Amino acid sequence: MHPRYARIADELRAAILGGEIPVGTPLPSETVLAARHQVARGTVRQAVAVLAAEGLVGSRQGARRIVLGRERSQNFAVLHSFAQWARAAGHEVTGQVIEQRRRTADAAEAARLGLAVGDPVLRVLRLRRLDGAAALLERTVYAGWLAPAVERLPADCDSVTQALYESRGLVFAYGEHLIDAVAAGSEDARLLGVRRGGPLLRQRRVTTTREGRPAEWSDDRYRAGSVTFAIRNAAGALAVNPPG
Amino acid sequence: MHPRYARIADELRAAILGGEIPVGTPLPSETVLAARHQVARGTVRQAVAVLAAEGLVGSRQGARRIVLGRERSQNFAVLHSFAQWARAAGHEVTGQVIEQRRRTADAAEAARLGLAVGDPVLRVLRLRRLDGAAALLERTVYAGWLAPAVERLPADCDSVTQALYESRGLVFAYGEHLIDAVAAGSEDARLLGVRRGGPLLRQRRVTTTREGRPAEWSDDRYRAGSVTFAIRNAAGALAVNPPG
DNA sequence: GTCCCTAGCTTGTTTGGACAAGTTCTCTGC
DNA sequence: GCAGAGAACTTGTCCAAACAAGCTAGGGAC
């Protein structure tokens, strides 16, 4: 069973998304919500903190909380798994490994993955399609301890994240992401079907397990127009999601 | 005076950034920290929640918290003010208004700013330089009620956000940001000094006051290579900052 | 009618306690 | 030596209460 505050948050979120509490109007006060749900005020505060982190409501000391938006943020899942985001958004995702081989870590890879130079790693080049159209080129380096599990995956595996969770119970819990724009190189242009020198959205990321162990380092390039990152921030609390 | 939990968070952050608690090692337990700082456990939990939102530490029920990184996230300020971020990062920022005129809101602008079609707005085209080099082209639409304050600003105002805060006490508290890559149009190319069709990082944003009133809607285009967005996420809590 | 000021409301901070749920490590039995 | 059962520890959830700090509306003075 979900904890109490999560259920209260769900109920409030549904009310906001459903338009029962319109954008710009104040939420009921914490005291009122606490009485209505028969809980302590602290529990209500946990619930609204969730909504604030999603960017749905804002708050100022002394005044009632205000509804800021009507779009749900999927939080973080997005940045960890392209496939899981795309499916949730109703798109069809396919993937194809183009190249895969073991190597030893160079200085940059070792630093990113917390390894020593020369430690074994697995490099994978993967092309992903969104509704049939080439959308994303992933150049991923997996830490050596992950290599066997990744190599066992089929070449057309749609969701690596999900496959690793199911086969090894592995969860990519934390991540650091660098986002910028770059010109398409010749390989990028050929595989993504764009002009060389044209715009690509680049996301470089390091993903870490729940234990804090770096698992993968990746350079992902999205064809312009295929994906948009959405970030909502509410004075300290942030949420991320890519809308259609 | 900062609240108690903020001071504890500052102290822990300094210890992490200074390397006293190395990456990958566990934080002291909440009970230990509470005893050390002579506060209740709840206060310590608020402090570590701050660090978790910054992406510095992770947590799993039952196990001690783990230090994930050593880079500070500046949270949200970044997304609200280019000038304030750049100055904090040690860069010199200049700005120049290229075009500025009053208009009436079209359908798209009205929807973004919560206005009616035909309501007055102020459109501004602004070029910003980072250490002397053209870095960012801003196409901003201000809601009518903000127009007089914006028009009073000098054409070479470096930080609009700060100027509006000082002159009107206005704070841009909440924001929604869409980030993608686009090809430079002819005006983009000319003003930013890049090739037409070359890559630009685009950030479209709506900024809102503390009261939840939309204040500005902007299409910002960064020259590729001038800026990188950094996002760190820790299973639900997120932070954003653009590093050098 | 307008301006100011206060009373009441609302969120922010903190305490101290209790139990639940998950992890880690030790110690025992094989 | 190794695996499994616990014990001890750690984070997660929840409660009830109190005071601080900031906002808002209404009433009184002018």
XYZ file of C-alpha atoms (C1' of nucleotides) in Angstrom, chain D residues 2-29:
28
model
C 29.672 -21.330 3.951
C 24.930 -20.358 4.329
C 21.150 -18.906 7.040
C 18.936 -16.788 11.169
C 18.917 -12.992 13.922
C 20.274 -8.685 16.239
C 21.436 -4.059 15.678
C 21.219 -0.275 13.010
C 19.226 3.129 9.635
C 15.923 5.424 6.928
C 10.746 6.100 6.062
C 6.225 7.410 7.845
C 3.202 9.537 11.095
C 1.516 12.073 15.212
C 0.510 16.255 18.298
C 2.065 20.450 19.704
C 4.135 25.001 19.808
C 5.967 29.247 18.126
C 7.822 32.280 14.251
C 7.179 34.780 10.085
C 4.561 36.547 6.432
C 0.044 37.665 4.072
C -4.827 39.457 3.722
C -8.977 41.409 4.646
C -11.612 44.385 7.319
C -12.315 48.187 10.414
C -11.213 52.567 12.148
C -9.136 57.149 11.700
